[in-house]
Short mmCIF file of C-alpha atoms in Angstrom, two decimals:
data_model
loop_
_atom_site.label_atom_id
_atom_site.label_comp_id
_atom_site.label_asym_id
_atom_site.label_seq_id
_atom_site.Cartn_x
_atom_site.Cartn_y
_atom_site.Cartn_z
CA VAL A 167 -67.52 7.46 46.05
CA MET A 168 -71.06 7.40 45.24
CA VAL A 169 -72.39 4.24 43.77
CA GLN A 170 -75.42 5.39 41.25
CA ARG A 171 -77.93 2.86 39.81
CA ARG A 172 -79.33 3.81 36.34
CA VAL A 173 -82.96 5.52 36.89
CA ARG A 174 -85.41 6.14 34.61
CA ALA A 175 -86.00 9.68 32.98
CA TYR A 176 -89.80 8.98 33.47
CA LEU A 177 -91.85 8.35 36.55
CA THR A 178 -95.20 6.51 36.71
CA PRO A 179 -97.50 5.62 39.60
CA ASP A 180 -96.66 2.06 39.05
CA GLN A 181 -93.02 2.47 40.23
CA ILE A 182 -94.28 4.12 43.51
CA CYS A 183 -95.21 2.78 46.78
CA ALA A 184 -96.36 4.98 49.69
CA VAL A 185 -95.03 4.59 53.03
CA VAL A 186 -97.00 5.66 56.01
CA GLY A 187 -95.89 5.44 59.69
CA THR A 188 -98.36 5.60 62.22
CA TYR A 189 -98.69 5.93 66.09
CA ARG A 190 -102.12 6.31 67.59
CA PRO A 191 -103.65 7.49 64.43
CA GLY A 192 -106.97 9.39 64.31
CA PRO A 193 -109.74 9.23 61.97
CA ARG A 194 -108.24 11.61 59.39
CA PHE A 195 -105.72 8.58 58.53
CA VAL A 196 -108.60 6.53 56.93
CA SER A 197 -109.18 9.52 54.69
CA LEU A 198 -105.64 9.68 54.00
CA ILE A 199 -105.03 6.02 52.79
CA ARG A 200 -108.35 6.52 50.83
CA SER A 201 -106.97 9.38 49.03
CA LEU A 202 -103.73 7.44 47.83
CA GLU A 203 -105.83 4.27 46.48
CA GLY A 204 -105.51 4.98 42.73
CA GLN A 205 -102.59 7.35 42.86
CA VAL A 206 -99.77 4.74 43.80
CA ARG A 207 -99.49 0.88 43.05
CA GLN A 208 -99.13 0.03 46.78
CA ILE A 209 -99.37 1.59 50.30
CA VAL A 210 -97.78 0.05 53.12
CA VAL A 211 -98.73 1.13 56.68
CA VAL A 212 -96.00 0.58 59.31
CA ASP A 213 -97.52 0.81 62.93
CA ASN A 214 -95.74 1.48 66.29
CA ALA A 215 -98.05 -0.52 68.59
CA SER A 216 -101.07 1.87 68.37
CA ALA A 217 -103.57 1.28 71.22
CA GLU A 218 -107.06 -0.13 70.58
CA GLY A 219 -108.63 2.93 69.08
CA GLY A 220 -106.05 3.14 66.34
CA ALA A 221 -106.01 -0.74 66.03
CA GLU A 222 -109.56 -0.76 64.77
CA LEU A 223 -108.48 2.08 61.86
CA LEU A 224 -105.68 -0.18 60.95
CA ARG A 225 -107.90 -3.17 60.30
CA GLN A 226 -110.03 -0.78 58.48
CA VAL A 227 -107.41 0.00 55.75
CA ALA A 228 -105.95 -3.37 55.96
CA SER A 229 -109.28 -4.63 54.24
CA MET A 230 -108.37 -2.47 51.25
CA ALA A 231 -106.84 -4.18 48.14
CA THR A 232 -103.57 -2.34 47.91
CA VAL A 233 -102.88 -1.84 51.64
CA GLU A 234 -100.32 -3.82 53.53
CA VAL A 235 -100.25 -3.12 57.17
CA ILE A 236 -96.92 -3.90 59.59
CA ARG A 237 -97.54 -3.76 63.04
CA ASN A 238 -94.88 -3.51 65.46
CA SER A 239 -94.99 -4.72 69.20
CA ARG A 240 -93.69 -1.64 70.48
CA ASN A 241 -92.95 1.84 69.58
CA LEU A 242 -89.76 2.00 67.42
CA GLY A 243 -90.01 5.40 66.38
CA VAL A 244 -90.55 7.39 63.26
CA ALA A 245 -87.29 6.61 61.55
CA ALA A 246 -87.54 2.72 62.29
CA ALA A 247 -91.18 2.69 60.78
CA LEU A 248 -90.24 4.46 57.60
CA ASN A 249 -86.90 2.34 56.99
CA GLN A 250 -89.34 -0.76 57.44
CA GLY A 251 -91.76 0.48 54.94
CA VAL A 252 -88.91 1.46 52.34
CA ARG A 253 -87.25 -1.64 52.50
CA TRP A 254 -90.45 -3.50 52.31
CA ALA A 255 -91.09 -1.58 48.90
CA ALA A 256 -87.48 -2.33 47.98
CA GLU A 257 -87.97 -6.18 48.18
CA LEU A 258 -91.16 -5.90 45.82
CA GLY A 259 -89.02 -3.83 43.29
CA PHE A 260 -90.40 -0.50 43.36
CA GLY A 261 -88.15 2.49 42.47
CA TRP A 262 -89.51 5.26 44.49
CA VAL A 263 -91.55 5.76 47.84
CA LEU A 264 -93.57 8.38 48.96
CA THR A 265 -93.44 8.85 52.54
CA LEU A 266 -96.16 10.35 54.65
CA ASP A 267 -97.20 11.32 58.22
CA GLN A 268 -100.76 10.01 59.49
CA ASP A 269 -101.90 13.72 59.93
CA SER A 270 -101.04 14.69 56.35
CA ARG A 271 -103.43 15.46 53.60
CA PRO A 272 -102.03 15.74 50.22
CA ALA A 273 -103.87 17.67 47.56
CA GLU A 274 -105.46 15.73 44.79
CA ASN A 275 -103.10 16.11 42.37
CA MET A 276 -99.84 16.27 44.57
CA LEU A 277 -98.38 13.22 43.25
CA ALA A 278 -98.83 14.11 39.82
CA GLU A 279 -97.15 17.36 40.44
CA LEU A 280 -94.38 15.82 41.98
CA MET A 281 -93.94 13.42 38.89
CA ALA A 282 -94.20 16.42 36.46
CA ALA A 283 -91.59 18.60 38.44
CA ARG A 284 -89.10 15.33 38.14
CA LYS A 285 -89.03 15.83 34.33
CA SER A 286 -87.75 19.35 34.56
CA LEU A 287 -84.76 18.64 37.04
CA GLU A 288 -81.44 19.32 35.58
CA GLU A 289 -80.11 15.94 36.84
CA PRO A 290 -82.77 13.75 37.83
CA GLU A 291 -80.75 10.83 38.83
CA ARG A 292 -78.96 12.92 41.42
CA THR A 293 -82.07 14.06 43.10
CA ALA A 294 -82.56 11.78 45.88
CA ILE A 295 -85.92 13.78 47.39
CA LEU A 296 -88.38 15.76 45.88
CA ALA A 297 -90.93 17.52 48.12
CA PRO A 298 -94.01 19.50 47.95
CA GLN A 299 -94.97 22.88 48.98
CA VAL A 300 -95.83 22.40 52.55
CA ILE A 301 -98.98 24.33 54.00
CA ASP A 302 -99.80 24.55 57.64
CA GLU A 303 -103.34 23.23 57.75
CA GLY A 304 -104.04 25.11 60.94
CA LEU A 305 -102.76 28.19 60.25
CA GLY A 306 -102.91 28.49 56.22
CA ARG A 307 -99.55 29.60 55.93
CA LYS A 308 -96.80 28.13 53.42
CA ALA A 309 -93.70 26.92 54.78
CA PRO A 310 -90.57 28.45 53.09
CA PHE A 311 -87.54 26.32 52.19
CA LEU A 312 -84.04 26.84 53.21
CA GLN A 313 -81.31 27.46 50.68
CA PRO A 314 -77.63 28.19 50.93
CA ARG A 315 -76.70 32.00 50.05
CA GLY A 316 -72.86 31.41 50.52
CA GLY A 317 -70.86 30.67 53.54
CA ILE A 318 -72.59 31.00 56.77
CA PHE A 319 -75.55 32.79 55.09
CA TYR A 320 -79.01 31.32 53.99
CA ARG A 321 -82.25 32.28 52.86
CA ARG A 322 -85.85 31.21 53.67
CA THR A 323 -87.21 31.05 49.95
CA THR A 324 -90.83 31.25 49.00
CA CYS A 325 -91.79 28.54 46.78
CA ASP A 326 -93.28 30.53 43.77
CA ALA A 327 -91.60 29.01 40.52
CA PRO A 328 -92.58 25.51 39.29
CA LEU A 329 -89.60 23.99 40.59
CA LEU A 330 -86.99 24.75 43.19
CA GLU A 331 -83.69 23.01 43.38
CA ASN A 332 -80.81 23.14 45.73
CA VAL A 333 -83.00 22.98 48.83
CA THR A 334 -80.96 22.47 51.98
CA THR A 335 -83.65 20.37 53.98
CA VAL A 336 -87.16 19.49 53.81
CA ILE A 337 -89.88 17.44 56.00
CA THR A 338 -90.38 13.67 55.27
CA SER A 339 -93.78 13.97 54.86
CA GLY A 340 -95.06 14.19 51.28
CA SER A 341 -91.51 13.73 50.02
CA LEU A 342 -90.78 11.36 47.03
CA ILE A 343 -87.69 9.62 47.88
CA GLN A 344 -85.55 7.49 45.16
CA ILE A 345 -85.03 3.88 46.60
CA SER A 346 -81.48 3.55 44.94
CA ALA A 347 -80.51 7.01 46.71
CA PHE A 348 -81.73 5.69 49.77
CA GLU A 349 -79.88 2.65 49.82
CA VAL A 350 -76.68 4.41 49.23
CA ILE A 351 -77.42 7.08 51.98
CA GLY A 352 -78.23 4.20 54.14
CA GLY A 353 -81.80 5.03 55.36
CA PHE A 354 -83.39 7.29 58.45
CA ARG A 355 -81.30 7.52 61.49
CA GLU A 356 -83.17 5.15 63.99
CA ASP A 357 -81.31 6.26 67.08
CA PHE A 358 -82.90 9.77 66.71
CA PHE A 359 -86.47 8.20 67.19
CA ILE A 360 -88.40 11.37 65.80
CA ASP A 361 -86.68 14.83 65.97
CA TYR A 362 -84.29 15.65 63.14
CA VAL A 363 -84.84 12.58 61.38
CA ASP A 364 -85.72 14.14 58.07
CA THR A 365 -82.97 17.13 58.37
CA GLU A 366 -80.31 14.52 59.13
CA PHE A 367 -81.49 12.26 56.02
CA CYS A 368 -81.45 15.47 53.85
CA LEU A 369 -77.87 16.52 54.86
CA ARG A 370 -76.57 13.16 54.57
CA ALA A 371 -77.89 12.74 51.20
CA GLN A 372 -76.19 15.52 50.24
CA THR A 373 -72.75 14.36 51.58
CA HIS A 374 -73.21 11.57 49.36
CA GLY A 375 -73.46 13.75 46.35
CA TYR A 376 -77.44 13.71 45.98
CA ARG A 377 -79.60 16.88 45.70
CA VAL A 378 -82.88 17.80 47.38
CA ALA A 379 -85.62 19.77 45.44
CA ALA A 380 -89.18 20.94 45.89
CA ALA A 381 -91.97 20.97 43.68
CA CYS A 382 -93.88 24.14 44.13
CA ARG A 383 -97.36 23.05 42.51
CA ALA A 384 -97.46 19.96 44.64
CA LYS A 385 -99.20 20.79 47.75
CA LEU A 386 -99.23 19.04 51.05
CA TYR A 387 -101.42 20.22 53.87
CA HIS A 388 -99.44 19.25 57.34
CA ARG A 389 -99.87 19.89 61.06
CA LEU A 390 -96.85 20.92 63.36
CA GLY A 391 -97.97 20.15 66.82
CA GLU A 392 -100.78 22.30 68.17
CA ARG A 393 -99.88 25.73 66.48
CA LYS A 394 -101.97 28.66 67.20
CA ARG A 395 -101.58 32.32 66.08
CA LEU A 396 -100.90 34.71 69.15
CA ALA A 397 -101.06 38.42 68.08
CA PHE A 398 -98.83 40.80 70.11
CA GLY A 399 -99.53 44.23 68.55
CA PRO A 400 -98.52 44.33 64.99
CA PHE A 401 -96.62 41.17 65.34
CA SER A 402 -97.42 37.34 65.31
CA LEU A 403 -96.08 34.17 66.92
CA PHE A 404 -96.85 30.79 66.04
CA PRO A 405 -95.93 28.52 69.03
CA THR A 406 -96.02 24.78 68.08
CA PHE A 407 -97.15 23.94 72.19
CA HIS A 408 -95.01 20.44 71.75
CA PRO A 409 -95.14 18.49 75.22
CA PRO A 410 -92.09 18.15 76.94
CA SER A 411 -90.85 14.79 75.76
CA ARG A 412 -90.62 16.39 72.18
CA TRP A 413 -88.51 19.27 73.58
CA TYR A 414 -86.38 16.62 75.17
CA THR A 415 -85.87 14.95 71.77
CA ILE A 416 -85.41 18.00 69.90
CA SER A 417 -82.76 19.40 71.98
CA ARG A 418 -81.08 16.04 72.48
CA ASN A 419 -80.75 15.29 68.78
CA ARG A 420 -79.82 18.77 68.10
CA VAL A 421 -76.30 18.18 69.43
CA PRO A 422 -75.08 15.47 67.33
CA MET A 423 -76.69 17.36 64.28
CA LEU A 424 -74.45 20.16 65.00
CA ARG A 425 -71.32 17.94 65.75
CA ALA A 426 -71.78 15.92 62.49
CA TYR A 427 -73.02 18.64 60.07
CA GLY A 428 -72.03 22.21 61.42
CA LEU A 429 -69.09 22.58 59.65
CA ARG A 430 -70.27 20.94 56.68
CA PHE A 431 -73.18 23.15 56.12
CA PRO A 432 -72.23 26.44 57.46
CA ASN A 433 -75.63 27.73 56.26
CA TRP A 434 -77.81 25.20 57.90
CA LEU A 435 -75.56 25.81 61.22
CA THR A 436 -76.25 29.50 61.24
CA TYR A 437 -79.95 28.89 60.69
CA GLU A 438 -80.26 26.24 63.15
CA LEU A 439 -78.62 28.35 65.94
CA VAL A 440 -80.87 31.32 65.08
CA ALA A 441 -83.91 29.17 64.70
CA SER A 442 -83.31 26.98 68.12
CA ALA A 443 -82.88 30.23 70.13
CA PHE A 444 -86.03 31.95 68.45
CA ILE A 445 -88.33 28.79 68.87
CA THR A 446 -86.93 28.32 72.88
CA LEU A 447 -87.74 32.04 73.70
CA ARG A 448 -91.21 31.76 72.00
CA MET A 449 -92.07 28.80 74.04
CA LEU A 450 -90.60 30.54 77.20
CA LEU A 451 -92.97 33.64 76.39
CA THR A 452 -96.31 31.97 75.33
CA GLU A 453 -96.60 28.29 76.09
CA ASP A 454 -97.87 26.49 79.22
CA GLU A 455 -95.68 24.03 81.18
CA ARG A 456 -92.65 26.27 80.90
CA PRO A 457 -90.69 24.78 83.79
CA ALA A 458 -91.25 21.26 82.46
CA LYS A 459 -90.18 21.75 78.96
CA LEU A 460 -87.10 23.92 80.18
CA ASN A 461 -86.27 20.84 82.25
CA ALA A 462 -86.63 18.63 79.30
CA ILE A 463 -84.36 20.85 77.32
CA LEU A 464 -81.63 20.89 79.78
CA ARG A 465 -82.08 17.02 80.14
CA GLY A 466 -82.14 16.43 76.31
CA SER A 467 -79.06 18.88 75.76
CA TRP A 468 -76.94 16.90 78.30
CA ASP A 469 -77.94 13.39 77.17
CA GLY A 470 -77.01 14.64 73.49
CA LEU A 471 -73.62 15.32 74.77
CA ARG A 472 -73.16 12.22 76.53
CA GLY A 473 -74.60 10.35 73.12
CA ARG A 474 -77.43 8.89 74.85
CA LEU A 475 -79.87 8.43 72.25
CA GLY A 476 -82.97 6.22 71.39
CA PRO A 477 -86.59 6.35 72.87
CA PRO A 478 -87.16 9.49 75.19
CA PRO A 479 -87.48 8.55 78.56
CA VAL A 480 -91.14 9.83 78.84
CA GLU A 481 -93.41 9.67 75.51
#
């Protein structure tokens, strides 16, 4: 049974706390924090044991009036950092969090567009996650959204209308999350560490009766790995060039995801199987370190079958 708190029909920046998880942040991280000043009432940065270079950047943002920095003594993973930030915001009485990756760049009006879109939702109290249109900053490509089409069928939808409801999954960065829903859903899954953290949270939210939506006029510029465009005659491929450690966690976490949600979300299951086969083949055709990455995929899949989760053996 879903326990639902009363949620206001309107949303203001004073109700929102930005949560930024960091691990060895680069120079653009400071620009991200500065862009958030004035848009939200408070910013909390949760850092996963960054080395000295990142530590200096953290000291810079910690001096800003609206920024709180929480530093972990070791790398606890993306999910744990986000959970720390959301719970910190909840203790201060915030109703919403805006979660962001350190390398993302929100458009100047992204938050305003998210708040405006929420007013148009059919049942705003049942929408746990409202996401922006994600644009691959390196390639300039808009990321399509996954929606059910009936049974095992799915569609990859372009975000053209002002609002897109009934979305299956979105990425964490740029998402506006209702804290009362977060408390019912149970937070991000920390034993996943990094990959599938956002997908798992979205699917679990829907099993609790919540919805996921996208505000198409809100724009977030984001980087996925080290993506490059490779042309093969009339065709183009966009490999991510993830290191072997990421292929390990992707392959490992996919196993419990398929077990937990494959039958509940058959459209997502079909998409996941098709997409996994495609990205693996693309890696084998276009990327470097193929033996190491293939070995990471096999080890990750085996550990996923055995239920061995947590931090990857090699970071």
